């Protein structure tokens, strides 16, 4: 079943007009017609079953037939704060995979050793929307702006599990063992050259626990996916 | 420290000549010179510490100074048999990420619903070599040829944990719970349209257990990474 994104749809609506872009995709690309069924998500937890009422290529109207609120709601809030990779495709891929696996918030981090210091958030947002539709998530992960590391760790955080993944130390506890008893998890993932010792120490001063993601030396984007997956095992 | 691949190096060698390609990379691309240190891996479990003896751009000679056998050896053998994705880049990503996380063998599977029915193994092999070097693995994962599904599941297998991941059924046990007591694991991952009911039934007849990879609907390549990561949690 095709899925469309309808950010301003609410569970009490009975009729809705798809955006210009979604109408075009529905009518021109997928060649859907009157009476055909579809699903919609609002990004705030509701999945809608609907049917095309008018097959207009830029203002496609649909009738809502059923709604499921809290669709796929998880018990854990997972926030991945990650230094963007030099090659932006690697970050994009990480964001797509985390969205599929299950994530609630992303914050791109500006670190001491970050090689990439600029981002195009519109493109990342598009990747999130596409992954949300593809994997039928009713909740849209939040994408925060690029934030300096010091600012991020110093900011008051409602999470009860604060973790920083790094390789500056051997024998760190594995996130798998540490994440279990936490319902709101933040994991910090560093850039290609890892977090600096100063950054690790700063995070620890703000209550972050240093953890390992396993024996393997992982690239930044792989570390992001692995951390997200580990947090999800307890979600 | 730079890592080079030396498939015909053995732990008793004291001097070695890098391949034409690795010599070029070392001397021309990285501009390394006499006396500079490097690591080498032979793909069969040994990590070598070495130093450049002669900086020839196509026949770079090195002196071996130290060897570590069974470097990073895991207790679990992990074999991912996966239907190649329509977009080959997605399979390439999966192979790169599994290699980083830890995997021993890959078999591309030809399934009933496979949209891609051909592969270029040389390119996949290059991706494995590059990921092995990047993540400092002394063991090279084995890449098997594209194999028809029926043939793969019918072939006698020394693994004690045989699993097939699919979405044809609800409430399947999670691989996380099932993988724990097995030292040799095979996980089958289907194509974009999933395995057919006939394929699932055939695999089950050959001793494969149907498992889930979690609540999320995952793309083929994401399922491969998630399965590999889960198997590694017990490795």
Coordinates of C-alpha atoms in Angstrom, one line a residue:
Chain A
X1 CA 0.0 0.0 0.0
X2 CA 1.3 3.4 -0.9
X3 CA 2.1 5.8 1.9
X4 CA 1.9 9.6 1.7
X5 CA 3.0 12.3 4.2
X6 CA 0.4 14.7 5.4
X7 CA 2.0 16.8 8.1
X8 CA -1.1 19.0 8.7
X9 CA -3.7 16.2 8.8
X10 CA -5.4 15.6 12.1
X11 CA -7.3 12.5 13.4
X12 CA -10.7 14.2 13.3
X13 CA -10.4 15.2 9.6
X14 CA -12.6 13.3 7.1
X15 CA -11.3 14.9 3.9
X16 CA -7.8 16.1 3.0
X17 CA -5.9 17.6 0.0
X18 CA -2.4 16.2 -0.6
X19 CA 0.4 18.8 -1.1
X20 CA 1.4 19.7 -4.6
X21 CA 4.4 17.4 -4.4
X22 CA 2.5 14.4 -3.0
X23 CA -0.4 14.9 -5.4
X24 CA 2.1 14.9 -8.3
X25 CA 3.7 11.7 -7.0
X26 CA 0.4 10.1 -6.5
X27 CA -1.4 11.0 -9.7
X28 CA 1.5 11.5 -12.2
X29 CA 4.2 9.2 -11.0
X30 CA 2.2 6.3 -9.5
X31 CA -0.8 6.9 -11.8
X32 CA -3.2 6.3 -9.0
X33 CA -6.9 7.1 -9.7
X34 CA -10.3 7.7 -8.0
X35 CA -11.3 5.1 -5.5
X36 CA -7.8 3.8 -5.0
X37 CA -6.7 3.2 -1.4
X38 CA -3.6 4.6 0.3
X39 CA -2.2 5.2 3.8
X40 CA -1.1 8.5 5.2
X41 CA 1.0 9.5 8.1
X42 CA 1.0 12.8 9.9
X43 CA 4.4 12.4 11.6
X44 CA 2.8 12.8 15.0
X45 CA 1.8 9.2 15.5
X46 CA -1.4 8.7 13.5
X47 CA -1.7 6.3 10.5
X48 CA -4.7 7.0 8.2
X49 CA -6.4 4.7 5.7
X50 CA -7.9 6.7 2.9
X51 CA -9.2 6.6 -0.7
X52 CA -8.8 9.1 -3.6
X53 CA -11.9 11.2 -4.1
X54 CA -10.5 13.5 -6.8
X55 CA -7.4 12.6 -8.8
X56 CA -6.1 16.2 -9.3
X57 CA -2.4 16.2 -10.2
X58 CA -1.6 19.1 -7.9
X59 CA -4.5 19.1 -5.4
X60 CA -5.4 15.5 -5.0
X61 CA -8.4 15.1 -2.7
X62 CA -8.8 12.1 -0.5
X63 CA -11.4 10.7 1.9
X64 CA -10.2 9.4 5.3
X65 CA -11.8 6.1 6.1
X66 CA -9.9 5.0 9.3
X67 CA -7.3 6.3 11.7
X68 CA -4.9 4.5 14.1
X69 CA -3.4 6.8 16.7
X70 CA -0.1 6.0 18.5
X71 CA 0.8 3.8 15.6
X72 CA 4.0 1.9 16.3
X73 CA 4.6 3.9 19.5
X74 CA 7.8 2.8 21.3
X75 CA 8.4 3.0 25.0
X76 CA 11.9 4.4 24.6
X77 CA 13.0 7.9 23.3
X78 CA 16.2 7.6 21.3
X79 CA 18.3 10.6 20.4
X80 CA 21.4 10.2 18.3
X81 CA 23.8 13.2 18.3
X82 CA 26.4 12.6 15.6
X83 CA 29.2 14.5 14.0
X84 CA 28.5 14.8 10.2
X85 CA 30.9 12.8 8.1
X86 CA 33.2 14.4 5.6
X87 CA 31.4 12.5 2.8
X88 CA 27.8 13.7 3.4
X89 CA 26.4 10.5 1.8
X90 CA 27.6 8.5 4.7
X91 CA 25.6 10.7 7.2
X92 CA 22.6 10.6 4.9
X93 CA 22.8 6.8 4.8
X94 CA 23.1 6.7 8.6
X95 CA 20.0 9.0 9.0
X96 CA 18.0 6.8 6.6
X97 CA 19.0 3.6 8.4
X98 CA 18.3 5.0 11.9
X99 CA 14.9 6.2 10.8
X100 CA 14.1 2.7 9.5
X101 CA 15.3 1.0 12.6
X102 CA 13.7 3.6 14.9
X103 CA 14.9 6.9 16.2
X104 CA 13.2 10.0 17.8
X105 CA 15.7 12.8 17.4
X106 CA 19.0 13.6 15.5
X107 CA 21.3 16.4 16.3
X108 CA 24.3 16.9 14.0
X109 CA 27.2 17.9 16.3
X110 CA 30.1 20.3 15.5
X111 CA 33.2 18.8 17.2
X112 CA 36.8 19.8 17.6
X113 CA 37.9 17.3 14.9
X114 CA 34.9 17.7 12.6
X115 CA 36.0 18.0 9.0
X116 CA 32.6 18.9 7.8
X117 CA 31.3 22.1 9.4
X118 CA 28.3 22.9 7.3
X119 CA 25.1 21.0 6.4
X120 CA 22.0 21.3 4.2
X121 CA 19.2 20.4 6.6
X122 CA 16.5 20.4 3.8
X123 CA 18.2 17.5 2.1
X124 CA 18.5 15.5 5.4
X125 CA 14.8 16.3 6.1
X126 CA 13.8 14.8 2.7
X127 CA 15.8 11.7 3.5
X128 CA 13.9 11.3 6.8
X129 CA 10.5 11.8 5.2
X130 CA 11.3 9.2 2.5
X131 CA 12.6 6.7 5.1
X132 CA 9.6 7.3 7.3
X133 CA 7.2 6.5 4.4
X134 CA 9.2 3.6 3.2
X135 CA 9.3 1.9 6.7
X136 CA 5.7 3.1 7.7
X137 CA 6.6 5.1 10.7
X138 CA 3.8 7.3 12.0
X139 CA 6.2 9.4 14.1
X140 CA 8.6 11.7 12.3
X141 CA 12.1 11.9 13.9
X142 CA 13.0 15.4 14.9
X143 CA 16.1 16.9 13.1
X144 CA 17.8 19.5 15.1
X145 CA 20.2 22.2 13.7
X146 CA 24.0 21.6 13.7
X147 CA 25.0 22.3 17.3
X148 CA 28.5 22.9 18.8
X149 CA 29.5 20.0 21.0
X150 CA 30.1 22.1 24.1
X151 CA 26.6 23.7 23.8
X152 CA 24.9 20.3 23.3
X153 CA 26.4 18.5 26.3
X154 CA 25.9 21.6 28.6
X155 CA 22.2 22.0 27.6
X156 CA 19.8 20.5 30.3
X157 CA 18.5 17.2 29.0
X158 CA 15.5 15.2 30.2
X159 CA 17.1 11.9 29.2
X160 CA 18.0 9.4 31.9
X161 CA 20.6 7.6 29.8
X162 CA 23.4 9.9 28.6
X163 CA 26.1 8.1 26.7
X164 CA 29.2 9.1 24.7
X165 CA 30.7 6.4 22.4
X166 CA 34.5 6.7 21.8
X167 CA 37.7 4.7 21.4
X168 CA 40.0 6.9 23.6
X169 CA 39.9 4.2 26.3
X170 CA 40.0 0.4 26.4
X171 CA 37.5 -1.8 28.3
X172 CA 34.7 0.7 28.4
X173 CA 31.3 -0.9 29.2
X174 CA 29.2 -1.9 26.1
X175 CA 26.1 0.2 25.4
X176 CA 24.2 -3.1 25.2
X177 CA 24.6 -3.7 28.9
X178 CA 24.2 0.0 29.9
X179 CA 21.1 1.0 27.8
X180 CA 18.7 -1.6 29.3
X181 CA 17.3 0.4 32.2
X182 CA 16.8 3.7 30.5
X183 CA 13.7 5.0 28.8
X184 CA 15.2 8.2 27.3
X185 CA 18.6 7.7 25.7
X186 CA 21.1 10.1 24.1
X187 CA 24.2 8.7 22.4
X188 CA 26.9 11.0 21.2
X189 CA 28.9 9.8 18.1
X190 CA 32.1 11.5 17.2
X191 CA 33.7 12.5 13.8
X192 CA 36.2 10.5 11.7
X193 CA 39.1 11.4 14.1
X194 CA 36.9 10.5 17.2
X195 CA 36.1 12.9 20.1
X196 CA 39.0 14.7 21.6
X197 CA 40.0 13.8 25.2
X198 CA 38.8 17.3 26.2
X199 CA 35.3 16.6 24.7
X200 CA 35.1 13.2 26.4
X201 CA 36.0 14.8 29.8
X202 CA 33.5 17.7 29.2
X203 CA 30.7 15.2 28.4
X204 CA 31.5 13.1 31.5
X205 CA 31.4 16.3 33.6
X206 CA 27.8 16.8 32.3
X207 CA 26.7 13.3 33.3
X208 CA 27.5 11.4 30.1
X209 CA 28.8 7.8 30.6
X210 CA 31.6 6.6 28.3
X211 CA 30.6 3.4 26.4
X212 CA 31.9 1.1 23.8
X213 CA 29.9 -0.2 20.7
X214 CA 31.9 -3.4 20.6
X215 CA 35.3 -4.8 19.6
X216 CA 35.2 -3.4 16.0
X217 CA 36.6 -0.1 14.9
X218 CA 33.5 1.4 13.3
X219 CA 33.2 4.4 10.9
X220 CA 31.1 7.3 12.2
X221 CA 28.0 6.4 10.3
X222 CA 28.2 2.7 11.3
X223 CA 28.6 3.7 14.9
X224 CA 25.4 5.8 14.6
X225 CA 23.4 2.8 13.2
X226 CA 24.8 0.3 15.8
X227 CA 24.0 2.7 18.7
X228 CA 20.5 3.3 17.4
X229 CA 20.0 -0.5 17.0
X230 CA 21.3 -1.3 20.5
X231 CA 19.0 1.4 22.0
X232 CA 16.1 -0.2 20.1
X233 CA 16.7 -3.6 21.5
X234 CA 15.2 -2.3 24.7
X235 CA 12.6 -0.1 23.2
Chain B
X1 CA 48.7 3.7 11.1
X2 CA 48.2 2.7 7.4
X3 CA 47.1 -0.8 6.6
X4 CA 47.9 -2.8 3.5
X5 CA 46.6 -6.1 2.2
X6 CA 49.1 -8.8 1.6
X7 CA 47.1 -12.0 0.8
X8 CA 50.3 -14.1 0.2
X9 CA 52.2 -13.0 3.2
X10 CA 52.8 -15.7 5.9
X11 CA 53.8 -15.3 9.6
X12 CA 57.3 -16.7 9.0
X13 CA 58.2 -14.1 6.3
X14 CA 60.7 -11.4 7.2
X15 CA 60.6 -9.4 4.0
X16 CA 57.7 -8.8 1.5
X17 CA 57.0 -7.0 -1.7
X18 CA 53.7 -5.1 -1.9
X19 CA 51.5 -5.7 -5.0
X20 CA 51.7 -3.3 -7.8
X21 CA 48.4 -1.7 -6.7
X22 CA 49.3 -1.5 -3.0
X23 CA 52.8 -0.2 -3.8
X24 CA 51.3 2.6 -5.9
X25 CA 48.9 3.5 -3.1
X26 CA 51.7 3.5 -0.5
X27 CA 54.4 5.4 -2.4
X28 CA 52.5 7.5 -4.9
X29 CA 49.2 8.3 -3.2
X30 CA 50.2 8.3 0.5
X31 CA 53.8 9.4 -0.3
X32 CA 55.3 7.1 2.3
X33 CA 59.0 6.7 2.3
X34 CA 61.9 4.4 3.6
X35 CA 61.7 3.7 7.3
X36 CA 58.0 4.5 7.6
X37 CA 55.9 2.1 9.6
X38 CA 52.8 0.3 8.4
X39 CA 50.5 -2.6 9.3
X40 CA 49.6 -5.4 6.9
X41 CA 46.9 -8.1 7.1
X42 CA 47.0 -11.4 5.3
X43 CA 43.2 -12.0 5.5
X44 CA 43.8 -15.3 7.3
X45 CA 44.1 -13.9 10.8
X46 CA 47.6 -12.3 11.1
X47 CA 48.4 -8.7 11.6
X48 CA 51.9 -7.6 10.7
X49 CA 53.9 -4.6 11.8
X50 CA 56.4 -3.6 9.2
X51 CA 58.6 -0.8 7.8
X52 CA 59.4 0.3 4.3
X53 CA 62.8 -1.0 3.1
X54 CA 62.6 0.2 -0.5
X55 CA 60.1 2.8 -1.7
X56 CA 59.6 1.5 -5.2
X57 CA 56.3 2.7 -6.7
X58 CA 55.3 -0.7 -8.1
X59 CA 57.4 -3.1 -6.1
X60 CA 57.6 -1.6 -2.6
X61 CA 59.7 -3.7 -0.3
X62 CA 59.0 -3.9 3.4
X63 CA 60.7 -5.5 6.4
X64 CA 58.3 -7.4 8.8
X65 CA 59.1 -6.5 12.4
X66 CA 56.3 -8.1 14.4
X67 CA 53.3 -10.5 13.8
X68 CA 50.1 -11.1 15.8
X69 CA 48.3 -14.3 14.8
X70 CA 44.6 -14.8 15.5
X71 CA 44.2 -11.1 15.6
X72 CA 40.6 -10.1 16.6
X73 CA 39.5 -13.7 16.4
X74 CA 35.8 -14.1 17.3
X75 CA 34.2 -17.2 18.8
X76 CA 31.2 -17.1 16.4
X77 CA 31.1 -17.8 12.7
X78 CA 28.5 -15.5 11.0
X79 CA 27.3 -16.1 7.5
X80 CA 24.8 -13.7 5.9
X81 CA 23.1 -15.0 2.8
X82 CA 21.2 -12.1 1.2
X83 CA 19.3 -11.4 -2.0
X84 CA 21.1 -8.6 -3.9
X85 CA 19.1 -5.4 -3.9
X86 CA 17.8 -3.9 -7.2
X87 CA 20.0 -0.8 -6.6
X88 CA 23.4 -2.4 -6.2
X89 CA 24.8 0.4 -4.0
X90 CA 22.5 -0.7 -1.2
X91 CA 24.0 -4.2 -1.3
X92 CA 27.5 -2.7 -1.4
X93 CA 26.7 -0.6 1.7
X94 CA 25.4 -3.7 3.5
X95 CA 28.6 -5.6 2.7
X96 CA 30.8 -2.8 3.8
X97 CA 28.9 -2.3 7.1
X98 CA 28.7 -6.1 7.9
X99 CA 32.5 -6.3 7.2
X100 CA 33.1 -3.4 9.7
X101 CA 30.8 -4.9 12.3
X102 CA 32.1 -8.4 11.8
X103 CA 31.1 -11.2 9.4
X104 CA 32.7 -14.4 8.1
X105 CA 30.9 -15.2 4.9
X106 CA 28.5 -13.7 2.5
X107 CA 26.4 -15.5 -0.1
X108 CA 24.3 -13.5 -2.5
X109 CA 21.0 -15.4 -3.0
X110 CA 19.0 -15.7 -6.1
X111 CA 15.3 -15.7 -4.9
X112 CA 11.9 -16.1 -6.5
X113 CA 11.2 -12.4 -6.2
X114 CA 14.8 -11.1 -6.8
X115 CA 14.7 -8.2 -9.2
X116 CA 18.5 -8.2 -9.6
X117 CA 19.7 -11.5 -11.1
X118 CA 23.3 -10.7 -11.9
X119 CA 26.3 -9.4 -9.9
X120 CA 29.9 -8.2 -10.4
X121 CA 31.8 -10.1 -7.7
X122 CA 35.1 -8.2 -8.4
X123 CA 33.5 -5.0 -7.2
X124 CA 32.0 -6.5 -4.1
X125 CA 35.4 -8.1 -3.4
X126 CA 37.1 -4.7 -3.6
X127 CA 34.6 -3.3 -1.1
X128 CA 35.3 -6.1 1.3
X129 CA 39.1 -5.5 1.0
X130 CA 38.7 -1.8 1.6
X131 CA 36.4 -2.3 4.6
X132 CA 38.7 -4.9 6.1
X133 CA 41.6 -2.5 5.9
X134 CA 39.6 0.5 7.2
X135 CA 38.4 -1.5 10.2
X136 CA 41.6 -3.4 10.8
X137 CA 40.3 -7.0 10.4
X138 CA 42.9 -9.6 10.0
X139 CA 40.3 -12.1 8.7
X140 CA 38.9 -11.6 5.3
X141 CA 35.2 -12.5 5.0
X142 CA 34.5 -15.1 2.3
X143 CA 32.4 -13.9 -0.7
X144 CA 30.5 -16.8 -2.3
X145 CA 29.0 -16.8 -5.8
X146 CA 25.4 -15.9 -6.5
X147 CA 23.5 -19.0 -5.5
X148 CA 19.9 -20.1 -6.2
X149 CA 17.9 -20.1 -2.9
X150 CA 16.8 -23.8 -3.3
X151 CA 20.4 -24.9 -3.8
X152 CA 21.7 -22.9 -0.8
X153 CA 19.1 -24.2 1.8
X154 CA 19.5 -27.8 0.5
X155 CA 23.2 -27.7 0.8
X156 CA 24.6 -29.5 3.9
X157 CA 25.7 -26.8 6.4
X158 CA 27.9 -27.1 9.4
X159 CA 26.2 -24.2 11.2
X160 CA 24.2 -25.0 14.4
X161 CA 22.0 -21.8 14.1
X162 CA 20.1 -21.6 10.8
X163 CA 17.7 -18.7 10.6
X164 CA 15.4 -17.1 7.9
X165 CA 14.3 -13.5 8.5
X166 CA 11.0 -12.7 6.9
X167 CA 7.7 -10.8 7.4
X168 CA 5.2 -13.4 6.2
X169 CA 4.1 -14.1 9.7
X170 CA 3.5 -12.1 12.9
X171 CA 4.9 -12.8 16.3
X172 CA 8.0 -14.6 15.1
X173 CA 10.8 -15.0 17.8
X174 CA 13.4 -12.2 17.6
X175 CA 16.9 -13.2 16.4
X176 CA 18.3 -11.5 19.5
X177 CA 16.8 -14.2 21.7
X178 CA 17.5 -17.1 19.3
X179 CA 21.1 -16.4 18.3
X180 CA 22.6 -16.6 21.9
X181 CA 23.4 -20.3 22.1
X182 CA 24.9 -20.8 18.6
X183 CA 28.5 -20.6 17.6
X184 CA 28.0 -20.9 13.8
X185 CA 25.1 -18.8 12.5
X186 CA 23.5 -18.5 9.1
X187 CA 20.9 -15.8 8.5
X188 CA 18.9 -15.7 5.2
X189 CA 17.7 -12.2 4.1
X190 CA 15.2 -11.9 1.3
X191 CA 14.8 -9.5 -1.6
X192 CA 12.7 -6.3 -1.8
X193 CA 9.4 -8.3 -2.0
X194 CA 10.5 -10.7 0.8
X195 CA 10.9 -14.4 0.5
X196 CA 7.9 -16.3 -1.0
X197 CA 5.8 -18.6 1.3
X198 CA 7.3 -21.5 -0.7
X199 CA 10.8 -20.4 0.0
X200 CA 10.1 -20.0 3.8
X201 CA 8.5 -23.4 3.9
X202 CA 11.5 -25.0 2.0
X203 CA 14.0 -23.4 4.4
X204 CA 12.0 -24.6 7.4
X205 CA 12.1 -28.1 5.9
X206 CA 15.9 -27.9 5.8
X207 CA 16.1 -26.9 9.5
X208 CA 16.0 -23.1 9.2
X209 CA 14.0 -21.3 12.0
X210 CA 11.9 -18.3 11.0
X211 CA 12.8 -15.2 13.0
X212 CA 12.0 -11.5 13.2
X213 CA 14.5 -8.7 13.3
X214 CA 12.2 -6.4 15.3
X215 CA 9.1 -4.3 14.9
X216 CA 10.3 -2.2 12.1
X217 CA 9.8 -2.9 8.4
X218 CA 13.5 -2.9 7.2
X219 CA 14.9 -2.7 3.7
X220 CA 16.9 -5.7 2.6
X221 CA 20.3 -4.0 3.2
X222 CA 19.2 -2.8 6.6
X223 CA 18.0 -6.2 7.6
X224 CA 21.4 -7.6 6.6
X225 CA 23.2 -5.2 8.9
X226 CA 20.8 -5.6 11.8
X227 CA 21.1 -9.5 11.5
X228 CA 24.9 -9.3 11.4
X229 CA 25.0 -6.9 14.4
X230 CA 22.6 -9.2 16.4
X231 CA 24.8 -12.2 15.7
X232 CA 27.8 -10.2 16.8
X233 CA 26.4 -9.3 20.2
X234 CA 27.1 -12.9 21.1
X235 CA 30.4 -13.3 19.2

